[in-house]
Amino acid sequence: MDHALKTFGSDIAIAFSGAEDVALVEYAHLTGRPYRVFSLDTGRLNPETYQLFDAVEKHYGIHIEYTFPDAQETMELVRTKGMFSFYEDGHQECCRVRKVRPLRRQLKTLKAWITGQRKDQSPGTRMAVPVVEVDPVFEGVEGGPGSLIKYNPLSNMSSAEVWNFLRVMGVPTNKLHACGYISIGCEPCTRAVLPNQHEREGRWWWEDATAKECGLHSGNIRKEDGSTEERKAERDLWSDGSNVEALDKAAAERLAAGDQDKDTLLVLYAPWCPFCQGMEANYEALAEKLAGSHVCVAKYQADVDKEWSKANLGLTTFPTIVMLPKAKSGFVKYPSERRDVESLSMWVKTMAGTA
């Protein structure tokens, strides 16, 4: 932090929005050097976030430089697509209008900026976060590639280390953190997470879920003449000595009618679906774990019988996982996109017990 402020002076600023950024402001304050702080007000933030802005300004005696989205662009987006279009077609367009373009304008006034990015925040995308880098995306005041330097002082810190620092220093934090929120963005796109969930699971969660399943018509391949044909898989799933019981149509009909002597966990799958393929090992491990118990682990290839599976077993996407209680008609659908052995085992135990 001291190196950044000493090198760039008034041409560098801290990007401020959440807990990590309070740590940045505290570090800057401890250097004794002058520093600038800016924040993006998207117009959709939580009240608690605005309260944090006010508390930080008063605590440090600073004025945050607020940046806002273009009014005309925002109005056109909302008038055309409504207030919550991101739930239907993804958050990228709204973020582009409310966050990315305002950020781009702000950074064009600077030579360098400081962010609170950490490697452990999103392991899929942030594991390569250097402490100092030439910004690969944005441009600085001089324009062109390489014109903006980006500092990530917290890159190698963990969330626990950041929070220990904040508690020791007694600095303001967002009140939402006390309500189960970890990663906090705009109000419609942020939610609290449960214990042991990764912090990024509280952001754009509906996209994470849909990214882990195939639509019922994903198996249709359009041919050059405009007609379609069903996608073919190179092999079936859970075959060749698998512990997962394969059901034919007659067995599936009996199961749906309640004619079974065991609680049955059933996956409705399509062998061509990459997400069904992705859960093959975990589902097999679960079947091996439950072998000989009061729960039968089974499969039914529903892509060749979609309409019946939709009407009788609740098929919505591939894979769909349901529990069918012993000697009862009806089913309970597995509510999570998590398909690891631990999560599935816990749900089976909740539904069917351990007897």
PDB file of C-alpha atoms in Angstrom, residues 7-8 11 104-112 134 138-149:
ATOM      1  CA  THR A   7       4.603   5.937  -6.465  1.00  0.00           C
ATOM      2  CA  PHE A   8       1.378   7.369  -7.843  1.00  0.00           C
ATOM      3  CA  ASP A  11      -3.152   9.540  -9.566  1.00  0.00           C
ATOM      4  CA  ARG A 104     -14.212   2.454 -16.985  1.00  0.00           C
ATOM      5  CA  ARG A 105     -14.947   6.193 -16.901  1.00  0.00           C
ATOM      6  CA  GLN A 106     -13.507   6.535 -13.406  1.00  0.00           C
ATOM      7  CA  LEU A 107     -10.341   4.619 -14.221  1.00  0.00           C
ATOM      8  CA  LYS A 108      -9.727   6.784 -17.282  1.00  0.00           C
ATOM      9  CA  THR A 109      -8.918   9.602 -14.805  1.00  0.00           C
ATOM     10  CA  LEU A 110      -6.222   7.550 -12.994  1.00  0.00           C
ATOM     11  CA  LYS A 111      -2.819   5.995 -13.561  1.00  0.00           C
ATOM     12  CA  ALA A 112      -3.353   3.188 -11.057  1.00  0.00           C
ATOM     13  CA  VAL A 134      -0.622  -4.073 -15.565  1.00  0.00           C
ATOM     14  CA  PHE A 138      -9.080  -1.248 -18.335  1.00  0.00           C
ATOM     15  CA  GLU A 139      -7.143   1.808 -19.510  1.00  0.00           C
ATOM     16  CA  GLY A 140      -5.796   4.717 -17.503  1.00  0.00           C
ATOM     17  CA  VAL A 141      -5.661   8.436 -18.097  1.00  0.00           C
ATOM     18  CA  GLU A 142      -2.961   8.199 -20.772  1.00  0.00           C
ATOM     19  CA  GLY A 143      -4.984   5.662 -22.767  1.00  0.00           C
ATOM     20  CA  GLY A 144      -4.031   2.473 -24.540  1.00  0.00           C
ATOM     21  CA  PRO A 145      -2.903  -0.958 -23.339  1.00  0.00           C
ATOM     22  CA  GLY A 146      -0.591  -0.852 -20.349  1.00  0.00           C
ATOM     23  CA  SER A 147      -1.689   2.609 -19.248  1.00  0.00           C
ATOM     24  CA  LEU A 148      -3.183   1.469 -15.920  1.00  0.00           C
ATOM     25  CA  ILE A 149      -1.493  -0.312 -13.026  1.00  0.00           C
TER      26      ILE A 149
END
